[in-house]
JSON list of C-alpha atoms in Angstrom, two decimals:
[
{"chain": "A", "resi": 1, "resn": "MET", "atom": "CA", "xyz": [-40.98, -82.52, -95.79]},
{"chain": "A", "resi": 2, "resn": "ALA", "atom": "CA", "xyz": [-38.28, -79.99, -97.16]},
{"chain": "A", "resi": 3, "resn": "LYS", "atom": "CA", "xyz": [-39.53, -76.55, -97.51]},
{"chain": "A", "resi": 4, "resn": "GLU", "atom": "CA", "xyz": [-38.33, -76.45, -100.80]},
{"chain": "A", "resi": 5, "resn": "ASP", "atom": "CA", "xyz": [-40.99, -79.40, -101.58]},
{"chain": "A", "resi": 6, "resn": "GLN", "atom": "CA", "xyz": [-43.79, -77.57, -100.01]},
{"chain": "A", "resi": 7, "resn": "TYR", "atom": "CA", "xyz": [-43.90, -75.22, -102.89]},
{"chain": "A", "resi": 8, "resn": "ARG", "atom": "CA", "xyz": [-44.67, -77.86, -105.46]},
{"chain": "A", "resi": 9, "resn": "ASN", "atom": "CA", "xyz": [-47.24, -79.76, -102.99]},
{"chain": "A", "resi": 10, "resn": "PRO", "atom": "CA", "xyz": [-47.87, -77.61, -99.73]},
{"chain": "A", "resi": 11, "resn": "GLN", "atom": "CA", "xyz": [-48.87, -80.12, -96.80]},
{"chain": "A", "resi": 12, "resn": "GLY", "atom": "CA", "xyz": [-49.70, -79.47, -93.04]},
{"chain": "A", "resi": 13, "resn": "ASP", "atom": "CA", "xyz": [-48.93, -76.28, -90.86]},
{"chain": "A", "resi": 14, "resn": "GLU", "atom": "CA", "xyz": [-45.65, -75.48, -92.75]},
{"chain": "A", "resi": 15, "resn": "GLY", "atom": "CA", "xyz": [-47.35, -75.95, -95.86]},
{"chain": "A", "resi": 16, "resn": "ARG", "atom": "CA", "xyz": [-50.04, -73.69, -94.84]},
{"chain": "A", "resi": 17, "resn": "LYS", "atom": "CA", "xyz": [-47.44, -70.91, -94.05]},
{"chain": "A", "resi": 18, "resn": "VAL", "atom": "CA", "xyz": [-46.01, -71.33, -97.85]},
{"chain": "A", "resi": 19, "resn": "ILE", "atom": "CA", "xyz": [-49.52, -70.99, -99.17]},
{"chain": "A", "resi": 20, "resn": "GLU", "atom": "CA", "xyz": [-50.06, -67.77, -97.30]},
{"chain": "A", "resi": 21, "resn": "GLU", "atom": "CA", "xyz": [-46.83, -66.41, -98.48]},
{"chain": "A", "resi": 22, "resn": "MET", "atom": "CA", "xyz": [-47.28, -67.56, -101.95]},
{"chain": "A", "resi": 23, "resn": "ASN", "atom": "CA", "xyz": [-50.73, -65.68, -101.69]},
{"chain": "A", "resi": 24, "resn": "GLU", "atom": "CA", "xyz": [-49.31, -62.43, -100.79]},
{"chain": "A", "resi": 25, "resn": "HIS", "atom": "CA", "xyz": [-46.15, -62.80, -102.87]},
{"chain": "A", "resi": 26, "resn": "HIS", "atom": "CA", "xyz": [-48.06, -63.51, -106.21]},
{"chain": "A", "resi": 27, "resn": "ARG", "atom": "CA", "xyz": [-50.88, -60.96, -105.80]},
{"chain": "A", "resi": 28, "resn": "GLU", "atom": "CA", "xyz": [-49.04, -58.35, -107.89]},
{"chain": "A", "resi": 29, "resn": "LEU", "atom": "CA", "xyz": [-47.89, -60.61, -110.40]},
{"chain": "A", "resi": 30, "resn": "THR", "atom": "CA", "xyz": [-51.31, -62.41, -110.55]},
{"chain": "A", "resi": 31, "resn": "SER", "atom": "CA", "xyz": [-53.18, -58.99, -111.08]},
{"chain": "A", "resi": 32, "resn": "TRP", "atom": "CA", "xyz": [-50.51, -58.20, -113.64]},
{"chain": "A", "resi": 33, "resn": "GLY", "atom": "CA", "xyz": [-51.22, -61.23, -115.59]},
{"chain": "A", "resi": 34, "resn": "LEU", "atom": "CA", "xyz": [-54.77, -61.10, -115.51]},
{"chain": "A", "resi": 35, "resn": "GLY", "atom": "CA", "xyz": [-54.60, -57.48, -116.92]},
{"chain": "A", "resi": 36, "resn": "GLN", "atom": "CA", "xyz": [-53.02, -58.94, -120.28]},
{"chain": "A", "resi": 37, "resn": "ILE", "atom": "CA", "xyz": [-56.55, -60.67, -120.84]},
{"chain": "A", "resi": 38, "resn": "SER", "atom": "CA", "xyz": [-58.66, -57.63, -120.01]},
{"chain": "A", "resi": 39, "resn": "ALA", "atom": "CA", "xyz": [-58.34, -56.32, -123.65]},
{"chain": "A", "resi": 40, "resn": "ILE", "atom": "CA", "xyz": [-59.57, -59.35, -125.45]},
{"chain": "A", "resi": 41, "resn": "GLU", "atom": "CA", "xyz": [-62.38, -58.39, -127.30]},
{"chain": "A", "resi": 42, "resn": "GLY", "atom": "CA", "xyz": [-65.70, -60.15, -126.23]},
{"chain": "A", "resi": 43, "resn": "LEU", "atom": "CA", "xyz": [-64.17, -62.04, -123.40]},
{"chain": "A", "resi": 44, "resn": "ARG", "atom": "CA", "xyz": [-66.97, -62.72, -121.09]},
{"chain": "A", "resi": 45, "resn": "PRO", "atom": "CA", "xyz": [-66.26, -65.83, -119.23]},
{"chain": "A", "resi": 46, "resn": "LYS", "atom": "CA", "xyz": [-69.10, -67.89, -117.62]},
{"chain": "A", "resi": 47, "resn": "LYS", "atom": "CA", "xyz": [-66.96, -70.65, -116.79]},
{"chain": "A", "resi": 48, "resn": "ILE", "atom": "CA", "xyz": [-63.38, -70.40, -115.46]},
{"chain": "A", "resi": 49, "resn": "LEU", "atom": "CA", "xyz": [-60.60, -73.15, -113.95]},
{"chain": "A", "resi": 50, "resn": "ASP", "atom": "CA", "xyz": [-57.66, -72.00, -112.18]},
{"chain": "A", "resi": 51, "resn": "ILE", "atom": "CA", "xyz": [-55.05, -74.83, -112.25]},
{"chain": "A", "resi": 52, "resn": "GLY", "atom": "CA", "xyz": [-52.89, -74.80, -109.33]},
{"chain": "A", "resi": 53, "resn": "CYS", "atom": "CA", "xyz": [-55.35, -72.52, -107.25]},
{"chain": "A", "resi": 54, "resn": "GLY", "atom": "CA", "xyz": [-52.90, -72.47, -104.22]},
{"chain": "A", "resi": 55, "resn": "GLY", "atom": "CA", "xyz": [-54.43, -70.42, -101.76]},
{"chain": "A", "resi": 56, "resn": "GLY", "atom": "CA", "xyz": [-57.36, -69.12, -103.90]},
{"chain": "A", "resi": 57, "resn": "ASN", "atom": "CA", "xyz": [-56.03, -65.63, -104.54]},
{"chain": "A", "resi": 58, "resn": "CYS", "atom": "CA", "xyz": [-56.36, -65.77, -108.27]},
{"chain": "A", "resi": 59, "resn": "LEU", "atom": "CA", "xyz": [-60.00, -67.15, -107.99]},
{"chain": "A", "resi": 60, "resn": "ARG", "atom": "CA", "xyz": [-61.07, -64.19, -105.70]},
{"chain": "A", "resi": 61, "resn": "MET", "atom": "CA", "xyz": [-59.45, -62.05, -108.27]},
{"chain": "A", "resi": 62, "resn": "LEU", "atom": "CA", "xyz": [-61.26, -63.56, -111.10]},
{"chain": "A", "resi": 63, "resn": "THR", "atom": "CA", "xyz": [-64.57, -63.73, -109.33]},
{"chain": "A", "resi": 64, "resn": "THR", "atom": "CA", "xyz": [-64.14, -59.80, -108.86]},
{"chain": "A", "resi": 65, "resn": "ARG", "atom": "CA", "xyz": [-63.51, -59.10, -112.62]},
{"chain": "A", "resi": 66, "resn": "TYR", "atom": "CA", "xyz": [-66.05, -61.48, -113.80]},
{"chain": "A", "resi": 67, "resn": "PRO", "atom": "CA", "xyz": [-69.15, -61.30, -111.52]},
{"chain": "A", "resi": 68, "resn": "ASN", "atom": "CA", "xyz": [-71.25, -63.51, -113.57]},
{"chain": "A", "resi": 69, "resn": "ALA", "atom": "CA", "xyz": [-68.78, -66.54, -113.81]},
{"chain": "A", "resi": 70, "resn": "HIS", "atom": "CA", "xyz": [-68.60, -69.38, -112.00]},
{"chain": "A", "resi": 71, "resn": "ALA", "atom": "CA", "xyz": [-64.73, -70.41, -110.97]},
{"chain": "A", "resi": 72, "resn": "ASP", "atom": "CA", "xyz": [-63.12, -73.66, -110.23]},
{"chain": "A", "resi": 73, "resn": "GLY", "atom": "CA", "xyz": [-59.83, -74.28, -108.95]},
{"chain": "A", "resi": 74, "resn": "ILE", "atom": "CA", "xyz": [-57.68, -77.41, -108.78]},
{"chain": "A", "resi": 75, "resn": "ASP", "atom": "CA", "xyz": [-54.51, -78.33, -107.01]},
{"chain": "A", "resi": 76, "resn": "ILE", "atom": "CA", "xyz": [-52.86, -81.43, -105.96]},
{"chain": "A", "resi": 77, "resn": "SER", "atom": "CA", "xyz": [-52.32, -79.95, -102.67]},
{"chain": "A", "resi": 78, "resn": "GLU", "atom": "CA", "xyz": [-55.09, -81.07, -99.91]},
{"chain": "A", "resi": 79, "resn": "GLU", "atom": "CA", "xyz": [-53.75, -78.15, -97.75]},
{"chain": "A", "resi": 80, "resn": "ALA", "atom": "CA", "xyz": [-54.23, -75.83, -100.72]},
{"chain": "A", "resi": 81, "resn": "VAL", "atom": "CA", "xyz": [-57.52, -76.70, -101.57]},
{"chain": "A", "resi": 82, "resn": "LYS", "atom": "CA", "xyz": [-58.72, -76.32, -97.71]},
{"chain": "A", "resi": 83, "resn": "VAL", "atom": "CA", "xyz": [-57.20, -72.77, -97.96]},
{"chain": "A", "resi": 84, "resn": "THR", "atom": "CA", "xyz": [-58.91, -71.52, -101.21]},
{"chain": "A", "resi": 85, "resn": "LEU", "atom": "CA", "xyz": [-62.15, -72.83, -99.89]},
{"chain": "A", "resi": 86, "resn": "ASP", "atom": "CA", "xyz": [-61.57, -71.19, -96.29]},
{"chain": "A", "resi": 87, "resn": "ARG", "atom": "CA", "xyz": [-60.82, -67.64, -97.87]},
{"chain": "A", "resi": 88, "resn": "ASN", "atom": "CA", "xyz": [-63.29, -67.63, -100.11]},
{"chain": "A", "resi": 89, "resn": "ALA", "atom": "CA", "xyz": [-66.02, -69.24, -98.26]},
{"chain": "A", "resi": 90, "resn": "VAL", "atom": "CA", "xyz": [-68.74, -66.60, -98.60]},
{"chain": "A", "resi": 91, "resn": "TYR", "atom": "CA", "xyz": [-68.05, -66.70, -102.40]},
{"chain": "A", "resi": 92, "resn": "HIS", "atom": "CA", "xyz": [-68.12, -70.84, -102.18]},
{"chain": "A", "resi": 93, "resn": "SER", "atom": "CA", "xyz": [-71.31, -70.28, -100.08]},
{"chain": "A", "resi": 94, "resn": "TRP", "atom": "CA", "xyz": [-72.95, -68.17, -103.23]},
{"chain": "A", "resi": 95, "resn": "GLY", "atom": "CA", "xyz": [-71.88, -70.91, -105.61]},
{"chain": "A", "resi": 96, "resn": "LYS", "atom": "CA", "xyz": [-69.31, -68.53, -107.26]},
{"chain": "A", "resi": 97, "resn": "ILE", "atom": "CA", "xyz": [-66.10, -70.56, -106.33]},
{"chain": "A", "resi": 98, "resn": "ASP", "atom": "CA", "xyz": [-65.34, -74.25, -105.95]},
{"chain": "A", "resi": 99, "resn": "ALA", "atom": "CA", "xyz": [-62.08, -76.44, -105.52]},
{"chain": "A", "resi": 100, "resn": "GLN", "atom": "CA", "xyz": [-61.13, -79.79, -105.22]},
{"chain": "A", "resi": 101, "resn": "VAL", "atom": "CA", "xyz": [-57.82, -82.20, -105.26]},
{"chain": "A", "resi": 102, "resn": "ALA", "atom": "CA", "xyz": [-56.78, -82.65, -108.63]},
{"chain": "A", "resi": 103, "resn": "SER", "atom": "CA", "xyz": [-53.85, -82.78, -111.31]},
{"chain": "A", "resi": 104, "resn": "VAL", "atom": "CA", "xyz": [-53.38, -81.02, -114.40]},
{"chain": "A", "resi": 105, "resn": "SER", "atom": "CA", "xyz": [-52.75, -84.37, -115.91]},
{"chain": "A", "resi": 106, "resn": "ASP", "atom": "CA", "xyz": [-55.98, -85.64, -114.92]},
{"chain": "A", "resi": 107, "resn": "LEU", "atom": "CA", "xyz": [-58.68, -82.94, -115.27]},
{"chain": "A", "resi": 108, "resn": "PRO", "atom": "CA", "xyz": [-62.04, -84.13, -113.72]},
{"chain": "A", "resi": 109, "resn": "PHE", "atom": "CA", "xyz": [-64.06, -82.00, -116.22]},
{"chain": "A", "resi": 110, "resn": "PRO", "atom": "CA", "xyz": [-65.46, -82.59, -119.71]},
{"chain": "A", "resi": 111, "resn": "GLU", "atom": "CA", "xyz": [-63.85, -81.23, -122.83]},
{"chain": "A", "resi": 112, "resn": "LYS", "atom": "CA", "xyz": [-64.98, -77.98, -123.97]},
{"chain": "A", "resi": 113, "resn": "SER", "atom": "CA", "xyz": [-66.17, -76.84, -120.40]},
{"chain": "A", "resi": 114, "resn": "PHE", "atom": "CA", "xyz": [-64.54, -73.34, -119.63]},
{"chain": "A", "resi": 115, "resn": "ASP", "atom": "CA", "xyz": [-64.26, -70.02, -121.30]},
{"chain": "A", "resi": 116, "resn": "LEU", "atom": "CA", "xyz": [-61.08, -69.37, -119.46]},
{"chain": "A", "resi": 117, "resn": "VAL", "atom": "CA", "xyz": [-58.21, -71.59, -117.80]},
{"chain": "A", "resi": 118, "resn": "THR", "atom": "CA", "xyz": [-55.67, -69.78, -115.86]},
{"chain": "A", "resi": 119, "resn": "ALA", "atom": "CA", "xyz": [-52.43, -71.13, -114.55]},
{"chain": "A", "resi": 120, "resn": "ILE", "atom": "CA", "xyz": [-50.28, -68.81, -112.20]},
{"chain": "A", "resi": 121, "resn": "GLU", "atom": "CA", "xyz": [-46.79, -69.85, -111.10]},
{"chain": "A", "resi": 122, "resn": "THR", "atom": "CA", "xyz": [-47.71, -73.42, -111.74]},
{"chain": "A", "resi": 123, "resn": "TYR", "atom": "CA", "xyz": [-46.72, -74.71, -115.07]},
{"chain": "A", "resi": 124, "resn": "PHE", "atom": "CA", "xyz": [-43.04, -75.40, -114.32]},
{"chain": "A", "resi": 125, "resn": "PHE", "atom": "CA", "xyz": [-44.21, -78.04, -111.69]},
{"chain": "A", "resi": 126, "resn": "TRP", "atom": "CA", "xyz": [-46.09, -80.00, -114.50]},
{"chain": "A", "resi": 127, "resn": "PRO", "atom": "CA", "xyz": [-45.19, -83.48, -115.01]},
{"chain": "A", "resi": 128, "resn": "ASP", "atom": "CA", "xyz": [-45.14, -83.41, -118.68]},
{"chain": "A", "resi": 129, "resn": "LEU", "atom": "CA", "xyz": [-45.80, -79.81, -120.16]},
{"chain": "A", "resi": 130, "resn": "GLU", "atom": "CA", "xyz": [-46.60, -80.69, -123.69]},
{"chain": "A", "resi": 131, "resn": "LYS", "atom": "CA", "xyz": [-49.12, -83.29, -122.99]},
{"chain": "A", "resi": 132, "resn": "ASP", "atom": "CA", "xyz": [-50.56, -81.49, -119.96]},
{"chain": "A", "resi": 133, "resn": "LEU", "atom": "CA", "xyz": [-50.95, -78.20, -122.22]},
{"chain": "A", "resi": 134, "resn": "ALA", "atom": "CA", "xyz": [-52.80, -80.29, -124.77]},
{"chain": "A", "resi": 135, "resn": "HIS", "atom": "CA", "xyz": [-55.09, -81.85, -121.98]},
{"chain": "A", "resi": 136, "resn": "ALA", "atom": "CA", "xyz": [-55.78, -78.51, -120.38]},
{"chain": "A", "resi": 137, "resn": "ALA", "atom": "CA", "xyz": [-56.59, -76.96, -124.02]},
{"chain": "A", "resi": 138, "resn": "SER", "atom": "CA", "xyz": [-59.14, -79.62, -124.57]},
{"chain": "A", "resi": 139, "resn": "ARG", "atom": "CA", "xyz": [-61.11, -78.49, -121.96]},
{"chain": "A", "resi": 140, "resn": "LEU", "atom": "CA", "xyz": [-61.35, -75.12, -123.25]},
{"chain": "A", "resi": 141, "resn": "LYS", "atom": "CA", "xyz": [-64.15, -74.01, -125.74]},
{"chain": "A", "resi": 142, "resn": "GLU", "atom": "CA", "xyz": [-63.49, -72.80, -129.08]},
{"chain": "A", "resi": 143, "resn": "GLY", "atom": "CA", "xyz": [-62.45, -69.04, -128.90]},
{"chain": "A", "resi": 144, "resn": "GLY", "atom": "CA", "xyz": [-61.63, -70.04, -125.12]},
{"chain": "A", "resi": 145, "resn": "VAL", "atom": "CA", "xyz": [-58.43, -68.56, -123.49]},
{"chain": "A", "resi": 146, "resn": "MET", "atom": "CA", "xyz": [-55.64, -69.73, -121.51]},
{"chain": "A", "resi": 147, "resn": "LEU", "atom": "CA", "xyz": [-53.30, -67.60, -119.52]},
{"chain": "A", "resi": 148, "resn": "ILE", "atom": "CA", "xyz": [-50.00, -68.97, -118.20]},
{"chain": "A", "resi": 149, "resn": "VAL", "atom": "CA", "xyz": [-48.03, -66.58, -115.91]},
{"chain": "A", "resi": 150, "resn": "SER", "atom": "CA", "xyz": [-44.57, -67.24, -114.38]},
{"chain": "A", "resi": 151, "resn": "GLU", "atom": "CA", "xyz": [-42.66, -64.36, -112.32]},
{"chain": "A", "resi": 152, "resn": "GLN", "atom": "CA", "xyz": [-39.26, -65.69, -113.99]},
{"chain": "A", "resi": 153, "resn": "TYR", "atom": "CA", "xyz": [-37.88, -66.49, -117.24]},
{"chain": "A", "resi": 154, "resn": "PRO", "atom": "CA", "xyz": [-34.60, -67.07, -119.03]},
{"chain": "A", "resi": 155, "resn": "ASN", "atom": "CA", "xyz": [-33.52, -63.73, -120.13]},
{"chain": "A", "resi": 156, "resn": "GLY", "atom": "CA", "xyz": [-29.53, -64.64, -121.17]},
{"chain": "A", "resi": 157, "resn": "LYS", "atom": "CA", "xyz": [-28.55, -63.14, -118.01]},
{"chain": "A", "resi": 158, "resn": "ASN", "atom": "CA", "xyz": [-30.20, -65.22, -115.21]},
{"chain": "A", "resi": 159, "resn": "ASP", "atom": "CA", "xyz": [-29.88, -68.38, -117.01]},
{"chain": "A", "resi": 160, "resn": "GLU", "atom": "CA", "xyz": [-27.32, -69.92, -114.32]},
{"chain": "A", "resi": 161, "resn": "ALA", "atom": "CA", "xyz": [-29.16, -68.59, -111.06]},
{"chain": "A", "resi": 162, "resn": "LEU", "atom": "CA", "xyz": [-32.33, -70.22, -112.93]},
{"chain": "A", "resi": 163, "resn": "LYS", "atom": "CA", "xyz": [-31.03, -73.31, -113.26]},
{"chain": "A", "resi": 164, "resn": "GLU", "atom": "CA", "xyz": [-30.01, -73.47, -109.90]},
{"chain": "A", "resi": 165, "resn": "ALA", "atom": "CA", "xyz": [-33.40, -72.43, -108.75]},
{"chain": "A", "resi": 166, "resn": "CYS", "atom": "CA", "xyz": [-34.85, -75.25, -110.79]},
{"chain": "A", "resi": 167, "resn": "LEU", "atom": "CA", "xyz": [-32.67, -77.93, -109.48]},
{"chain": "A", "resi": 168, "resn": "LYS", "atom": "CA", "xyz": [-33.67, -76.78, -105.83]},
{"chain": "A", "resi": 169, "resn": "TYR", "atom": "CA", "xyz": [-37.22, -76.51, -106.21]},
{"chain": "A", "resi": 170, "resn": "GLY", "atom": "CA", "xyz": [-37.96, -79.17, -109.10]},
{"chain": "A", "resi": 171, "resn": "MET", "atom": "CA", "xyz": [-38.87, -76.78, -111.70]},
{"chain": "A", "resi": 172, "resn": "ASN", "atom": "CA", "xyz": [-38.83, -76.82, -115.32]},
{"chain": "A", "resi": 173, "resn": "ILE", "atom": "CA", "xyz": [-38.80, -73.09, -116.35]},
{"chain": "A", "resi": 174, "resn": "LEU", "atom": "CA", "xyz": [-38.51, -73.04, -120.39]},
{"chain": "A", "resi": 175, "resn": "PRO", "atom": "CA", "xyz": [-37.45, -70.50, -122.84]},
{"chain": "A", "resi": 176, "resn": "ASN", "atom": "CA", "xyz": [-40.70, -68.04, -123.53]},
{"chain": "A", "resi": 177, "resn": "GLU", "atom": "CA", "xyz": [-40.45, -69.48, -127.18]},
{"chain": "A", "resi": 178, "resn": "GLU", "atom": "CA", "xyz": [-40.36, -73.09, -125.99]},
{"chain": "A", "resi": 179, "resn": "VAL", "atom": "CA", "xyz": [-43.59, -72.35, -123.67]},
{"chain": "A", "resi": 180, "resn": "ALA", "atom": "CA", "xyz": [-45.48, -70.44, -126.92]},
{"chain": "A", "resi": 181, "resn": "SER", "atom": "CA", "xyz": [-44.39, -73.15, -129.03]},
{"chain": "A", "resi": 182, "resn": "LEU", "atom": "CA", "xyz": [-45.93, -75.97, -127.26]},
{"chain": "A", "resi": 183, "resn": "MET", "atom": "CA", "xyz": [-49.06, -73.65, -126.50]},
{"chain": "A", "resi": 184, "resn": "GLU", "atom": "CA", "xyz": [-49.43, -73.55, -130.52]},
{"chain": "A", "resi": 185, "resn": "LYS", "atom": "CA", "xyz": [-49.27, -77.10, -130.66]},
{"chain": "A", "resi": 186, "resn": "ALA", "atom": "CA", "xyz": [-52.02, -77.69, -128.48]},
{"chain": "A", "resi": 187, "resn": "GLY", "atom": "CA", "xyz": [-54.23, -75.23, -130.92]},
{"chain": "A", "resi": 188, "resn": "LEU", "atom": "CA", "xyz": [-54.05, -72.18, -128.90]},
{"chain": "A", "resi": 189, "resn": "LYS", "atom": "CA", "xyz": [-52.98, -69.08, -131.01]},
{"chain": "A", "resi": 190, "resn": "THR", "atom": "CA", "xyz": [-50.49, -67.73, -128.58]},
{"chain": "A", "resi": 191, "resn": "GLN", "atom": "CA", "xyz": [-49.21, -64.29, -127.60]},
{"chain": "A", "resi": 192, "resn": "THR", "atom": "CA", "xyz": [-46.47, -63.76, -125.20]},
{"chain": "A", "resi": 193, "resn": "PHE", "atom": "CA", "xyz": [-46.05, -60.47, -122.92]},
{"chain": "A", "resi": 194, "resn": "THR", "atom": "CA", "xyz": [-43.35, -59.74, -120.82]},
{"chain": "A", "resi": 195, "resn": "ASN", "atom": "CA", "xyz": [-42.61, -57.23, -117.85]},
{"chain": "A", "resi": 196, "resn": "GLU", "atom": "CA", "xyz": [-38.84, -56.82, -118.75]},
{"chain": "A", "resi": 197, "resn": "ASP", "atom": "CA", "xyz": [-38.13, -54.92, -115.49]},
{"chain": "A", "resi": 198, "resn": "LYS", "atom": "CA", "xyz": [-39.35, -57.52, -113.12]},
{"chain": "A", "resi": 199, "resn": "ASN", "atom": "CA", "xyz": [-38.84, -60.60, -115.24]},
{"chain": "A", "resi": 200, "resn": "TRP", "atom": "CA", "xyz": [-42.39, -61.78, -115.47]},
{"chain": "A", "resi": 201, "resn": "VAL", "atom": "CA", "xyz": [-44.04, -63.39, -118.37]},
{"chain": "A", "resi": 202, "resn": "ALA", "atom": "CA", "xyz": [-47.56, -64.12, -119.56]},
{"chain": "A", "resi": 203, "resn": "PHE", "atom": "CA", "xyz": [-48.70, -66.44, -122.23]},
{"chain": "A", "resi": 204, "resn": "VAL", "atom": "CA", "xyz": [-52.13, -65.82, -123.84]},
{"chain": "A", "resi": 205, "resn": "GLY", "atom": "CA", "xyz": [-53.62, -68.59, -126.08]},
{"chain": "A", "resi": 206, "resn": "VAL", "atom": "CA", "xyz": [-57.00, -68.79, -127.74]},
{"chain": "A", "resi": 207, "resn": "LYS", "atom": "CA", "xyz": [-58.36, -71.81, -128.61]},
{"chain": "A", "resi": 208, "resn": "GLN", "atom": "CA", "xyz": [-58.73, -72.42, -132.32]}
]
């Protein structure tokens, strides 16, 4: 498997290396993204879902921020789920964190199950963004929050480089207003936050 494909679905020893790289590379981004929801009044989630949990770094941060919550992770990569459970073995043994192989297109949870759904550096790999957003939003309770974070977005200066990266890695990175519009269509009142210096973006949607 080419390394480019490992970012979408890490497998084997090479996939594990990529997962560890992403855990470290996305640490600051994840912390910044989670910071965008910290000011939401009354957000004290008891049930959390992290879509595309990778190596479990976001799940650990979520459990630290919300110690009374149970956090589930899903990933299409078996290797990612193994790394997640290995790295969070203590939290898993306490019943705080769980993870399983699953796709955003077919979430193995009932509707209105979660208070918070997160997706860090993954939306651009979703097979059908409009349908998958609606599917994920249906798993939120009324008033629940969805957080989508990406370390890249088109800014008018990087469009050509971003286009090449999308072709290389099989990504579909959309303009911020398009992502926000699709979230609104899925029933999420959405705000967009950017860090222009780093070209990061966070979409925060509240289930209506």
